[in-house]
PDB file of C-alpha atoms in Angstrom:
ATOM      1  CA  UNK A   1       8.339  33.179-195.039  1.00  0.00           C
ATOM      2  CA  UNK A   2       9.676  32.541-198.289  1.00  0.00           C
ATOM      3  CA  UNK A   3       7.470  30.676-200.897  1.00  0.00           C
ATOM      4  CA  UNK A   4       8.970  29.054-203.805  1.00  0.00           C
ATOM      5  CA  UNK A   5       6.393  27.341-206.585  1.00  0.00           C
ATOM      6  CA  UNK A   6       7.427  25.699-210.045  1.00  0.00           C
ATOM      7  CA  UNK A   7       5.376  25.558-212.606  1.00  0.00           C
ATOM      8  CA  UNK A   8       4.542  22.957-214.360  1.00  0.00           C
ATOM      9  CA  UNK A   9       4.840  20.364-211.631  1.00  0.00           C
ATOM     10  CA  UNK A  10       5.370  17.748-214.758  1.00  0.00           C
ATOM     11  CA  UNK A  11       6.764  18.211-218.499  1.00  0.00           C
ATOM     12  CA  UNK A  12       6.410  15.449-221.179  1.00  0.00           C
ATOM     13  CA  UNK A  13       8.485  17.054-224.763  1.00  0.00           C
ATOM     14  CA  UNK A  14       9.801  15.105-228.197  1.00  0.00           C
ATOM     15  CA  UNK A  15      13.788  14.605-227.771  1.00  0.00           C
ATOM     16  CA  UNK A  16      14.967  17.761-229.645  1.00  0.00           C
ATOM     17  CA  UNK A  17      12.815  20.306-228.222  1.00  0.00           C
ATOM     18  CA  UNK A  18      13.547  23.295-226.600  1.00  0.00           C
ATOM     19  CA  UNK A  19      12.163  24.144-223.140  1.00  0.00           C
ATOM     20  CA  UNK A  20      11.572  26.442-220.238  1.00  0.00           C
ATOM     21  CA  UNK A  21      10.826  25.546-216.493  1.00  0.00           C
ATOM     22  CA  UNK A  22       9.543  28.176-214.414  1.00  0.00           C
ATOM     23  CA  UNK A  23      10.250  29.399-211.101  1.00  0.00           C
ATOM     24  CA  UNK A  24       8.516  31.700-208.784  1.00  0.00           C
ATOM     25  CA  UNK A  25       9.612  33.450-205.165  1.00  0.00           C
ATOM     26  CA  UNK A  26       7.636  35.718-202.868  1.00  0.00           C
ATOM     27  CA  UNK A  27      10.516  37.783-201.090  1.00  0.00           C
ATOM     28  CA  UNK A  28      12.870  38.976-203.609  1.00  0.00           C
ATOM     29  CA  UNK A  29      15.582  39.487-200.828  1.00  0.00           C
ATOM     30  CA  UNK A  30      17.698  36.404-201.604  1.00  0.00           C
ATOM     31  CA  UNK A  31      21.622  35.736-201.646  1.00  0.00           C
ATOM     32  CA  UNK A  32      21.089  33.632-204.694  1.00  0.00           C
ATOM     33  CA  UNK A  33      18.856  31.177-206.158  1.00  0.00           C
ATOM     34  CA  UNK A  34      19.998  27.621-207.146  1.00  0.00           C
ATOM     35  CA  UNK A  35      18.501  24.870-209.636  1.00  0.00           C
ATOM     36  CA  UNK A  36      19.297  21.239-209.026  1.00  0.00           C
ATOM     37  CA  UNK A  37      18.575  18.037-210.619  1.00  0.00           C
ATOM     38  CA  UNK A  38      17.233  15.047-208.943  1.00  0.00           C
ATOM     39  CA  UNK A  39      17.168  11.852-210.738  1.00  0.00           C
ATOM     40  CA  UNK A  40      14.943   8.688-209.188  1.00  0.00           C
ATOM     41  CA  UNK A  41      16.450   7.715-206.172  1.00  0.00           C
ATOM     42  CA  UNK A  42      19.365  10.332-205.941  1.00  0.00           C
ATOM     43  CA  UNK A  43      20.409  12.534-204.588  1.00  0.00           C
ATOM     44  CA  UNK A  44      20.330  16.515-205.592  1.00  0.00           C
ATOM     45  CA  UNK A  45      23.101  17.868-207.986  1.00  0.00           C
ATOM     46  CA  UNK A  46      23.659  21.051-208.760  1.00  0.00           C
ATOM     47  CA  UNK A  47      23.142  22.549-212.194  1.00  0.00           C
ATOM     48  CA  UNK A  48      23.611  26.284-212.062  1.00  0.00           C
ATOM     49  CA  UNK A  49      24.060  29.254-209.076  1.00  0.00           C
ATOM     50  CA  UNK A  50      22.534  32.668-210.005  1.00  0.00           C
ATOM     51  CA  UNK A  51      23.826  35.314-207.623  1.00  0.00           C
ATOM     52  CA  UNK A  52      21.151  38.124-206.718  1.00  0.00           C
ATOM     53  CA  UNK A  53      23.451  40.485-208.392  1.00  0.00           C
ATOM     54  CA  UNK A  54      23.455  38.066-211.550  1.00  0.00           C
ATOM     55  CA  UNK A  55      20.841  37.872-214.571  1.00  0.00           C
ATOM     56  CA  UNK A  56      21.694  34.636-215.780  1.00  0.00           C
ATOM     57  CA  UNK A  57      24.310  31.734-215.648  1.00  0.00           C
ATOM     58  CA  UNK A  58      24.865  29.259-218.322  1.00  0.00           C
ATOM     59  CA  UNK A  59      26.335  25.761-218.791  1.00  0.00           C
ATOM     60  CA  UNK A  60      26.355  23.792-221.650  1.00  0.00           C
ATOM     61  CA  UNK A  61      22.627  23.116-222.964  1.00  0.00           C
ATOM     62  CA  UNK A  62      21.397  25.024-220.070  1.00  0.00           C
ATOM     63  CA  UNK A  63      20.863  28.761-219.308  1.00  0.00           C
ATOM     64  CA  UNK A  64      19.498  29.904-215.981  1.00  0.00           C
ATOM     65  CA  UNK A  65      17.601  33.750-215.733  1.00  0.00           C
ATOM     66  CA  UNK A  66      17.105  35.680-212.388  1.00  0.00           C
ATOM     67  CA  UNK A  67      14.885  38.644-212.487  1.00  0.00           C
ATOM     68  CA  UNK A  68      14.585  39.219-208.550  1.00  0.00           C
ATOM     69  CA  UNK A  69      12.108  42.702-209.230  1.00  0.00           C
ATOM     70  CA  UNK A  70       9.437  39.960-210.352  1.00  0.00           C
ATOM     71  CA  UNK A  71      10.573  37.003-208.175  1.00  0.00           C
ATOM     72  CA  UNK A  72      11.485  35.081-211.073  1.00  0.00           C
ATOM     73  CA  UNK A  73      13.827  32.491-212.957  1.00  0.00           C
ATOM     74  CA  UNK A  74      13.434  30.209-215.444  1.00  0.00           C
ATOM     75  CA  UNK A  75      15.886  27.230-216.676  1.00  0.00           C
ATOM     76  CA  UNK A  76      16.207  26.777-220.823  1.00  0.00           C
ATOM     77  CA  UNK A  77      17.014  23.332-221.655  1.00  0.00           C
ATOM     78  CA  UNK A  78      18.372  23.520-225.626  1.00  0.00           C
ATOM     79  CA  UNK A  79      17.850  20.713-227.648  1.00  0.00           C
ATOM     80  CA  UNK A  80      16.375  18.233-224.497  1.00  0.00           C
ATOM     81  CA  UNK A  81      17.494  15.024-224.593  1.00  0.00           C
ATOM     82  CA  UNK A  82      16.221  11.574-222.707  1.00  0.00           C
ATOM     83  CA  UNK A  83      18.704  12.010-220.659  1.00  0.00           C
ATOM     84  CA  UNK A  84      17.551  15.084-219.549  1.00  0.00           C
ATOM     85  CA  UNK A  85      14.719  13.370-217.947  1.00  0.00           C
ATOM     86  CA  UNK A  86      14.930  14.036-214.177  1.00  0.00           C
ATOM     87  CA  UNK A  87      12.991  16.383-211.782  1.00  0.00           C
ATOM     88  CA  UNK A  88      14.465  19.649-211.793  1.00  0.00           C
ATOM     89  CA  UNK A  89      13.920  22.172-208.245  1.00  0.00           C
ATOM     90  CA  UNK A  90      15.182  25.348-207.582  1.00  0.00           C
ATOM     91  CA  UNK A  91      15.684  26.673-204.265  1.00  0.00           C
ATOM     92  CA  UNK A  92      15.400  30.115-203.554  1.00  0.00           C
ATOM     93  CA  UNK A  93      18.493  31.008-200.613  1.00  0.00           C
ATOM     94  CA  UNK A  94      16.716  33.881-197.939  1.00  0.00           C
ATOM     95  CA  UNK A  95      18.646  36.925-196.841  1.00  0.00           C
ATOM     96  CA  UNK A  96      16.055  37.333-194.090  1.00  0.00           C
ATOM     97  CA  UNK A  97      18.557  35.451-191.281  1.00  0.00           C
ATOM     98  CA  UNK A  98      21.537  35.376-189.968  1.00  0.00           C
ATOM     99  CA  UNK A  99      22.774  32.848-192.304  1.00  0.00           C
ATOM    100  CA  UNK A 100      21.338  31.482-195.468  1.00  0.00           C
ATOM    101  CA  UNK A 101      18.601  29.643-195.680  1.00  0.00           C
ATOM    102  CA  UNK A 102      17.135  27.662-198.884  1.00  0.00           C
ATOM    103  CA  UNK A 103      13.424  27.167-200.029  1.00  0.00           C
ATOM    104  CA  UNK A 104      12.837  24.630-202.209  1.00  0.00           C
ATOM    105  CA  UNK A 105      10.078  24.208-204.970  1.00  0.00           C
ATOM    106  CA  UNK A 106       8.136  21.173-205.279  1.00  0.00           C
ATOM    107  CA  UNK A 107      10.058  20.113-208.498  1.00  0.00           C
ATOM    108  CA  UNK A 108       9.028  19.638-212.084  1.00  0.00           C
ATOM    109  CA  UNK A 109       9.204  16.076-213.346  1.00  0.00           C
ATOM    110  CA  UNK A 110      10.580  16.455-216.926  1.00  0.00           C
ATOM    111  CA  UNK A 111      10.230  13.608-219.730  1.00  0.00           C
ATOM    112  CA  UNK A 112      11.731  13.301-222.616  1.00  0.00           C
ATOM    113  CA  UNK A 113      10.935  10.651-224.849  1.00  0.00           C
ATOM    114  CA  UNK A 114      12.921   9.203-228.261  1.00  0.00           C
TER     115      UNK A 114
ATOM    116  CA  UNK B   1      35.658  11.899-205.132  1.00  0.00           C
ATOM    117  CA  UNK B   2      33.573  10.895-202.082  1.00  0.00           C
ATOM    118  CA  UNK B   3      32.177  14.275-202.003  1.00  0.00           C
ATOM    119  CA  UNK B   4      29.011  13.954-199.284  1.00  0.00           C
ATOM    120  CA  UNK B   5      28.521   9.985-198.014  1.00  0.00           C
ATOM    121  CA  UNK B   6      25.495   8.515-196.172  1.00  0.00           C
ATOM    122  CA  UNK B   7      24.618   5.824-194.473  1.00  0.00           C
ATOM    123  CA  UNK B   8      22.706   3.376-194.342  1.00  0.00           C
ATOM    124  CA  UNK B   9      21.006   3.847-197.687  1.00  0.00           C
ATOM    125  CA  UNK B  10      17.650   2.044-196.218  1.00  0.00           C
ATOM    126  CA  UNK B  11      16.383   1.606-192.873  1.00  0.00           C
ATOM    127  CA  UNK B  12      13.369  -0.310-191.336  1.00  0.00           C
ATOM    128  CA  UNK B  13      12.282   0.715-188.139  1.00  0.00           C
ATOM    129  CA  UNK B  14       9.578  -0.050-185.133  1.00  0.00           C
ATOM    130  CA  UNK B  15       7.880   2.567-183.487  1.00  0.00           C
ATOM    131  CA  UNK B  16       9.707   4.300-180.596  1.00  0.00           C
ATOM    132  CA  UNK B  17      13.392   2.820-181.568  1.00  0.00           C
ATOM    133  CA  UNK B  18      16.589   5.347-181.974  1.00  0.00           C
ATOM    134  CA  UNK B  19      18.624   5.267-184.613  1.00  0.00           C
ATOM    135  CA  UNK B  20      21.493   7.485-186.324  1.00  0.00           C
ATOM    136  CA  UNK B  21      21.587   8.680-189.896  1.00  0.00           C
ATOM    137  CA  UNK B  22      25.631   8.869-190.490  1.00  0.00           C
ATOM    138  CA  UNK B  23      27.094  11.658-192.812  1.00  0.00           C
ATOM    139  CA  UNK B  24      30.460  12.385-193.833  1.00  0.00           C
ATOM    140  CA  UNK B  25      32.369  14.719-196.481  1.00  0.00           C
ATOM    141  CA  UNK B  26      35.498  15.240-197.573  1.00  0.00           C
ATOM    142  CA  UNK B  27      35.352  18.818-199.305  1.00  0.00           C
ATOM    143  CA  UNK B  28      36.535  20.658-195.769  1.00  0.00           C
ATOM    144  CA  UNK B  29      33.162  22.611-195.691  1.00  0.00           C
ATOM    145  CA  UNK B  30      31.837  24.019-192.526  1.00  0.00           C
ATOM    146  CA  UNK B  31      28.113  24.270-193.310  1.00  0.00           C
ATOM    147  CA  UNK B  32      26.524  21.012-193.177  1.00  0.00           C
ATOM    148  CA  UNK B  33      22.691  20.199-193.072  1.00  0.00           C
ATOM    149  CA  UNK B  34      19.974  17.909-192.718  1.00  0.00           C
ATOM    150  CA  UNK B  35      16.864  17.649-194.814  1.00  0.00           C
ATOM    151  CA  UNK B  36      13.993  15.280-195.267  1.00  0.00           C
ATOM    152  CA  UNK B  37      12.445  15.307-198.663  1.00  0.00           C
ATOM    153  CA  UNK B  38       8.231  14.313-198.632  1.00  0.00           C
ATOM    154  CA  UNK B  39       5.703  13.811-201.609  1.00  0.00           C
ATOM    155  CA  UNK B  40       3.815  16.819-202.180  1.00  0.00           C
ATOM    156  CA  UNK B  41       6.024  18.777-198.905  1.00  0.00           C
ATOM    157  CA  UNK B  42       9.346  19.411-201.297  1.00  0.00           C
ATOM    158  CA  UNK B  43      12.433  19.284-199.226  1.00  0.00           C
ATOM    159  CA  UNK B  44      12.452  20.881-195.582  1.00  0.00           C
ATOM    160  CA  UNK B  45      15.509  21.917-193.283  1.00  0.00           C
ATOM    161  CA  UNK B  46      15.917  20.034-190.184  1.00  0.00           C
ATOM    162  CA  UNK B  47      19.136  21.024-188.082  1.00  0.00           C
ATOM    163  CA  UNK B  48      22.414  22.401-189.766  1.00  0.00           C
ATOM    164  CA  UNK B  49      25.822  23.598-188.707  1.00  0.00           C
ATOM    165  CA  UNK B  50      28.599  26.079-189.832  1.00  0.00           C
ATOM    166  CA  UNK B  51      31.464  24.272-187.866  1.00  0.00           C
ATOM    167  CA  UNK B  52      32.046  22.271-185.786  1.00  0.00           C
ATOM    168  CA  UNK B  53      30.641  22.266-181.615  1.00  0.00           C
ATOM    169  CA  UNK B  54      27.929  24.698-183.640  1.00  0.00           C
ATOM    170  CA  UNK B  55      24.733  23.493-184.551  1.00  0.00           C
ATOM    171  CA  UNK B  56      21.012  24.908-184.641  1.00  0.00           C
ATOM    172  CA  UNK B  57      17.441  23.990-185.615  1.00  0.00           C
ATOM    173  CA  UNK B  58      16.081  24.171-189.062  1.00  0.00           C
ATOM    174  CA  UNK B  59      12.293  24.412-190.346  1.00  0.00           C
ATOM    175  CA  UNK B  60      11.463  20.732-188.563  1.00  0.00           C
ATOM    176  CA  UNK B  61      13.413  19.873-185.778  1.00  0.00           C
ATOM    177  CA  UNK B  62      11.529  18.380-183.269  1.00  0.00           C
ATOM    178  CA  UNK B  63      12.734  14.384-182.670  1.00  0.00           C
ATOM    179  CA  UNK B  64      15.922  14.771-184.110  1.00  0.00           C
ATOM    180  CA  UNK B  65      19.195  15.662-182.789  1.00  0.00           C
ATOM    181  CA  UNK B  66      22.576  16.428-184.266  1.00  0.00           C
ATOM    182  CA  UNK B  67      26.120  16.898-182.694  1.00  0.00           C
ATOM    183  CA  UNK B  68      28.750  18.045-184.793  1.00  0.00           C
ATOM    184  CA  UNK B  69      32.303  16.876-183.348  1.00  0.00           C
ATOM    185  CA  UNK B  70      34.514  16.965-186.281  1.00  0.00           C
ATOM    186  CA  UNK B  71      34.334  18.954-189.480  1.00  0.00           C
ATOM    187  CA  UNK B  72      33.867  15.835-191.935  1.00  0.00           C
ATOM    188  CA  UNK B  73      30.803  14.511-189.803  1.00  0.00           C
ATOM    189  CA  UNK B  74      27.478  15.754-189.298  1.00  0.00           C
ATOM    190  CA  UNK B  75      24.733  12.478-187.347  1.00  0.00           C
ATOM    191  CA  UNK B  76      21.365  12.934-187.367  1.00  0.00           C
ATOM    192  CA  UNK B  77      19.588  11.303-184.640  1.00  0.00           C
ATOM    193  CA  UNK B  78      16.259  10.041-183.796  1.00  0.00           C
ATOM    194  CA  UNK B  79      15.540   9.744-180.617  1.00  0.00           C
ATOM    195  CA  UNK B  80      12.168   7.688-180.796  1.00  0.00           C
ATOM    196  CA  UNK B  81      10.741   6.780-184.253  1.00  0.00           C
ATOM    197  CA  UNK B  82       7.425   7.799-185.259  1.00  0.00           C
ATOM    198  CA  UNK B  83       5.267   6.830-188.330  1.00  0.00           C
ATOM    199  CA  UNK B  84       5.696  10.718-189.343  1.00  0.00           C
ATOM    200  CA  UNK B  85       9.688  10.384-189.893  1.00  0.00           C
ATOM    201  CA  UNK B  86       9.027   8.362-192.303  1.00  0.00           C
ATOM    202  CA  UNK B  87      11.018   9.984-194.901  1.00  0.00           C
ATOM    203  CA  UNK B  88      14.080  10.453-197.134  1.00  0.00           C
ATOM    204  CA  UNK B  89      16.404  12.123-195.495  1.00  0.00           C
ATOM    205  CA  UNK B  90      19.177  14.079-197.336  1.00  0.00           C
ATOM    206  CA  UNK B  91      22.627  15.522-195.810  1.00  0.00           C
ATOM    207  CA  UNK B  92      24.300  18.501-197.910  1.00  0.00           C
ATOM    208  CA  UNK B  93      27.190  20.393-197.513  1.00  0.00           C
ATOM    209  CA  UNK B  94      28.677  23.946-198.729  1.00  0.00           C
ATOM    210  CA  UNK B  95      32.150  25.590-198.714  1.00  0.00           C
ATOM    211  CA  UNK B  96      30.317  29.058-197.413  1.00  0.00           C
ATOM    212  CA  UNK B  97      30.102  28.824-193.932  1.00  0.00           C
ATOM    213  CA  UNK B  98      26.314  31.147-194.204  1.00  0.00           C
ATOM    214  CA  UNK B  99      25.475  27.974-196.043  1.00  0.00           C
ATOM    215  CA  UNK B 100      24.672  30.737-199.176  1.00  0.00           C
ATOM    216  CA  UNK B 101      27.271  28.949-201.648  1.00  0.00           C
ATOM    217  CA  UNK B 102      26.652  25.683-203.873  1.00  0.00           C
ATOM    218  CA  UNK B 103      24.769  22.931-201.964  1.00  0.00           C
ATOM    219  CA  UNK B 104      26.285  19.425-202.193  1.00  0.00           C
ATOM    220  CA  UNK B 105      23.825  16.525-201.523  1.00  0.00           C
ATOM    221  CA  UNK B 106      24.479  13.160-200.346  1.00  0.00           C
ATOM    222  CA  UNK B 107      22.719   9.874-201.992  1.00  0.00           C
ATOM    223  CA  UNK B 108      19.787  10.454-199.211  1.00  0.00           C
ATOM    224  CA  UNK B 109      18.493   7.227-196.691  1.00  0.00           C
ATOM    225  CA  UNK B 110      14.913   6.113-196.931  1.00  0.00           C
ATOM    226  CA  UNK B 111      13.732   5.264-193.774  1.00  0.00           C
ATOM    227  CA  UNK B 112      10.624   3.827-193.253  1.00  0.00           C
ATOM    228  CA  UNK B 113       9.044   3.504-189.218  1.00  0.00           C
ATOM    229  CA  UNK B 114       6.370   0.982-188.694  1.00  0.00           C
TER     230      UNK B 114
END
Protein backbone atom coordinates (compact mmCIF):
# COMPACT_ATOMS: atom_id res chain seq x y z
CA UNK A 1 0.00 0.00 0.00
CA UNK A 2 1.06 3.32 -0.77
CA UNK A 3 2.61 5.51 2.05
CA UNK A 4 2.77 9.14 1.74
CA UNK A 5 4.70 11.24 4.77
CA UNK A 6 5.42 15.14 4.83
CA UNK A 7 7.92 16.44 6.51
CA UNK A 8 7.84 18.85 8.68
CA UNK A 9 4.38 18.22 10.04
CA UNK A 10 4.52 22.19 11.09
CA UNK A 11 6.54 25.33 9.61
CA UNK A 12 6.72 28.71 11.48
CA UNK A 13 9.02 31.39 8.77
CA UNK A 14 9.40 35.53 8.79
CA UNK A 15 6.96 36.92 5.89
CA UNK A 16 9.53 37.14 3.03
CA UNK A 17 11.19 33.92 3.28
CA UNK A 18 11.64 31.38 0.96
CA UNK A 19 10.60 27.76 1.65
CA UNK A 20 10.43 24.11 0.83
CA UNK A 21 7.85 21.42 2.04
CA UNK A 22 8.73 17.98 1.56
CA UNK A 23 7.04 15.04 0.34
CA UNK A 24 7.78 11.42 0.43
CA UNK A 25 6.03 8.12 -1.41
CA UNK A 26 6.88 4.44 -1.11
CA UNK A 27 5.66 3.04 -4.61
CA UNK A 28 6.89 5.21 -7.27
CA UNK A 29 4.16 3.79 -9.70
CA UNK A 30 1.78 6.77 -9.59
CA UNK A 31 -0.44 8.58 -12.36
CA UNK A 32 0.47 11.84 -10.75
CA UNK A 33 0.94 13.44 -7.53
CA UNK A 34 -1.14 16.48 -6.37
CA UNK A 35 -0.53 19.29 -3.59
CA UNK A 36 -3.51 21.02 -2.06
CA UNK A 37 -4.12 23.66 0.38
CA UNK A 38 -6.39 23.44 3.27
CA UNK A 39 -7.17 26.48 5.18
CA UNK A 40 -9.05 26.13 8.88
CA UNK A 41 -12.28 24.87 8.31
CA UNK A 42 -12.19 24.38 4.41
CA UNK A 43 -12.19 22.56 2.30
CA UNK A 44 -9.08 21.22 -0.02
CA UNK A 45 -8.02 23.37 -3.11
CA UNK A 46 -5.84 22.50 -5.46
CA UNK A 47 -2.49 24.17 -6.01
CA UNK A 48 -0.51 22.28 -8.59
CA UNK A 49 -0.81 18.59 -10.65
CA UNK A 50 2.59 16.96 -11.46
CA UNK A 51 2.09 14.21 -14.02
CA UNK A 52 4.48 11.07 -13.51
CA UNK A 53 5.92 11.96 -16.80
CA UNK A 54 6.45 15.66 -15.44
CA UNK A 55 9.48 17.13 -13.28
CA UNK A 56 7.87 20.07 -12.08
CA UNK A 57 4.79 22.44 -12.46
CA UNK A 58 4.72 26.00 -11.51
CA UNK A 59 2.19 28.73 -10.63
CA UNK A 60 2.80 31.97 -9.54
CA UNK A 61 4.96 31.98 -6.17
CA UNK A 62 4.86 28.30 -6.24
CA UNK A 63 6.91 25.56 -8.01
CA UNK A 64 6.13 21.90 -7.51
CA UNK A 65 9.21 19.01 -8.26
CA UNK A 66 8.49 15.24 -8.93
CA UNK A 67 11.41 12.95 -8.90
CA UNK A 68 9.39 9.51 -8.91
CA UNK A 69 13.11 7.31 -8.99
CA UNK A 70 13.40 8.64 -5.24
CA UNK A 71 9.67 8.92 -4.36
CA UNK A 72 9.92 12.49 -4.02
CA UNK A 73 8.44 16.16 -4.41
CA UNK A 74 8.81 19.12 -2.80
CA UNK A 75 6.63 22.52 -3.03
CA UNK A 76 8.84 26.07 -3.12
CA UNK A 77 6.89 28.81 -1.75
CA UNK A 78 8.90 32.27 -3.04
CA UNK A 79 8.72 35.10 -1.00
CA UNK A 80 5.88 33.44 1.73
CA UNK A 81 3.45 35.60 2.72
CA UNK A 82 0.73 35.49 5.84
CA UNK A 83 -1.47 34.59 3.62
CA UNK A 84 0.25 31.71 2.76
CA UNK A 85 -0.50 30.34 6.09
CA UNK A 86 -2.59 27.17 5.61
CA UNK A 87 -1.78 23.39 5.83
CA UNK A 88 -0.46 22.22 2.71
CA UNK A 89 -0.93 17.97 1.73
CA UNK A 90 0.00 16.25 -1.15
CA UNK A 91 -1.53 13.19 -2.26
CA UNK A 92 0.25 10.73 -4.06
CA UNK A 93 -2.52 9.13 -7.01
CA UNK A 94 -1.64 4.92 -7.23
CA UNK A 95 -1.38 3.18 -10.56
CA UNK A 96 -1.67 -0.10 -8.65
CA UNK A 97 -5.79 -0.36 -9.49
CA UNK A 98 -8.06 -0.25 -11.82
CA UNK A 99 -8.70 3.32 -11.37
CA UNK A 100 -6.85 5.95 -9.47
CA UNK A 101 -6.56 6.08 -6.18
CA UNK A 102 -5.04 9.05 -3.90
CA UNK A 103 -2.88 8.84 -0.64
CA UNK A 104 -2.76 11.64 1.28
CA UNK A 105 0.03 12.98 3.69
CA UNK A 106 -0.72 14.10 7.05
CA UNK A 107 -0.22 17.84 6.06
CA UNK A 108 2.26 20.47 7.09
CA UNK A 109 0.80 23.37 9.03
CA UNK A 110 2.67 26.43 7.62
CA UNK A 111 2.88 29.95 9.52
CA UNK A 112 3.83 32.88 8.43
CA UNK A 113 4.01 35.70 10.59
CA UNK A 114 4.37 39.81 9.77
CA UNK B 1 -19.37 28.87 -9.62
CA UNK B 2 -20.95 26.29 -7.28
CA UNK B 3 -18.28 23.95 -8.15
CA UNK B 4 -18.73 20.87 -5.35
CA UNK B 5 -21.74 21.79 -2.58
CA UNK B 6 -22.40 20.04 0.77
CA UNK B 7 -24.72 19.82 3.11
CA UNK B 8 -25.40 20.31 6.10
CA UNK B 9 -22.19 22.02 7.12
CA UNK B 10 -22.66 20.61 10.92
CA UNK B 11 -24.47 17.80 12.28
CA UNK B 12 -25.21 16.53 15.87
CA UNK B 13 -26.11 13.13 16.21
CA UNK B 14 -27.23 10.23 18.91
CA UNK B 15 -25.88 6.98 18.76
CA UNK B 16 -27.52 4.51 16.33
CA UNK B 17 -29.53 7.37 14.22
CA UNK B 18 -29.22 7.53 10.14
CA UNK B 19 -28.54 10.34 8.49
CA UNK B 20 -27.44 11.54 4.82
CA UNK B 21 -24.47 13.70 3.96
CA UNK B 22 -25.87 15.53 0.58
CA UNK B 23 -23.36 16.39 -2.30
CA UNK B 24 -23.84 18.02 -5.47
CA UNK B 25 -21.62 19.53 -8.45
CA UNK B 26 -22.07 21.24 -11.30
CA UNK B 27 -18.71 20.65 -13.34
CA UNK B 28 -20.39 17.39 -15.30
CA UNK B 29 -17.66 15.08 -13.74
CA UNK B 30 -18.20 11.42 -13.44
CA UNK B 31 -15.81 10.54 -10.61
CA UNK B 32 -17.14 11.56 -7.39
CA UNK B 33 -15.91 10.51 -3.82
CA UNK B 34 -16.27 10.45 -0.27
CA UNK B 35 -13.64 11.07 2.34
CA UNK B 36 -13.45 11.61 6.05
CA UNK B 37 -10.55 13.65 7.20
CA UNK B 38 -9.20 12.61 11.18
CA UNK B 39 -6.43 14.25 13.45
CA UNK B 40 -3.34 12.42 13.18
CA UNK B 41 -5.26 9.68 10.31
CA UNK B 42 -4.91 12.40 7.21
CA UNK B 43 -7.75 11.99 4.84
CA UNK B 44 -9.10 8.36 3.96
CA UNK B 45 -11.37 7.16 0.94
CA UNK B 46 -14.69 5.91 1.79
CA UNK B 47 -16.93 4.94 -1.34
CA UNK B 48 -16.54 6.71 -4.83
CA UNK B 49 -18.08 6.51 -8.26
CA UNK B 50 -17.14 7.09 -11.99
CA UNK B 51 -20.84 7.56 -13.19
CA UNK B 52 -23.67 7.22 -12.42
CA UNK B 53 -25.67 3.50 -11.19
CA UNK B 54 -21.62 2.80 -10.50
CA UNK B 55 -20.29 2.97 -7.23
CA UNK B 56 -17.62 0.94 -5.07
CA UNK B 57 -15.89 0.87 -1.68
CA UNK B 58 -12.95 2.94 -0.76
CA UNK B 59 -10.21 2.42 2.12
CA UNK B 60 -13.21 2.67 5.00
CA UNK B 61 -16.42 1.69 4.00
CA UNK B 62 -18.05 -0.15 6.46
CA UNK B 63 -21.45 1.92 7.87
CA UNK B 64 -21.78 3.99 5.04
CA UNK B 65 -23.61 3.70 1.91
CA UNK B 66 -23.78 5.67 -1.30
CA UNK B 67 -26.15 5.50 -4.40
CA UNK B 68 -25.34 7.47 -7.24
CA UNK B 69 -28.64 8.27 -9.38
CA UNK B 70 -27.75 11.28 -11.28
CA UNK B 71 -24.41 12.64 -12.38
CA UNK B 72 -24.54 15.99 -10.21
CA UNK B 73 -25.27 13.93 -6.91
CA UNK B 74 -23.28 11.68 -4.96
CA UNK B 75 -25.24 10.89 -0.77
CA UNK B 76 -23.38 9.44 1.68
CA UNK B 77 -25.28 7.55 4.13
CA UNK B 78 -25.03 6.35 7.58
CA UNK B 79 -26.91 3.80 8.41
CA UNK B 80 -26.47 3.78 12.34
CA UNK B 81 -24.16 6.40 13.95
CA UNK B 82 -21.34 5.43 15.99
CA UNK B 83 -18.97 7.52 18.23
CA UNK B 84 -16.14 6.42 15.56
CA UNK B 85 -17.86 8.47 12.53
CA UNK B 86 -17.25 11.15 14.21
CA UNK B 87 -15.54 13.02 11.59
CA UNK B 88 -15.26 15.61 8.79
CA UNK B 89 -16.37 14.32 5.97
CA UNK B 90 -15.29 15.72 2.54
CA UNK B 91 -17.00 15.05 -1.06
CA UNK B 92 -14.62 15.71 -4.22
CA UNK B 93 -15.07 15.47 -7.66
CA UNK B 94 -12.81 15.09 -10.99
CA UNK B 95 -13.44 15.48 -14.76
CA UNK B 96 -11.29 11.99 -15.31
CA UNK B 97 -13.55 9.35 -14.92
CA UNK B 98 -10.19 6.97 -13.25
CA UNK B 99 -10.56 9.74 -10.74
CA UNK B 100 -6.50 10.41 -11.80
CA UNK B 101 -7.23 14.20 -12.89
CA UNK B 102 -7.52 17.40 -10.50
CA UNK B 103 -9.54 16.68 -7.31
CA UNK B 104 -12.25 19.25 -6.46
CA UNK B 105 -13.30 19.36 -2.75
CA UNK B 106 -16.42 20.45 -1.26
CA UNK B 107 -16.56 22.80 2.07
CA UNK B 108 -16.60 19.29 4.15
CA UNK B 109 -19.58 18.57 7.16
CA UNK B 110 -18.43 18.03 10.70
CA UNK B 111 -20.41 15.62 12.22
CA UNK B 112 -20.17 14.84 15.59
CA UNK B 113 -22.20 11.32 17.14
CA UNK B 114 -22.83 11.27 20.80
Amino acid sequence: KQEVTQIPAALSVPEGENLVLNCSFTDSAIYNLQWFRQDPGKGLTSLLLIQSSQREQTSGRLNASLDKSSGRSTLYIAASQPGDSATYLCAATDRGSTLGRLYFGRGTQLTVWP
Amino acid sequence: NAGVTQTPKFQVLKTGQSMTLQCAQDMNHEYMSWYRQDPGMGLRLIHYSVGAGITDQGEVPNGYNVSRSTTEDFPLRLLSAAPSQTSVYFCASSYSRQGIGELFFGEGSRLTVL
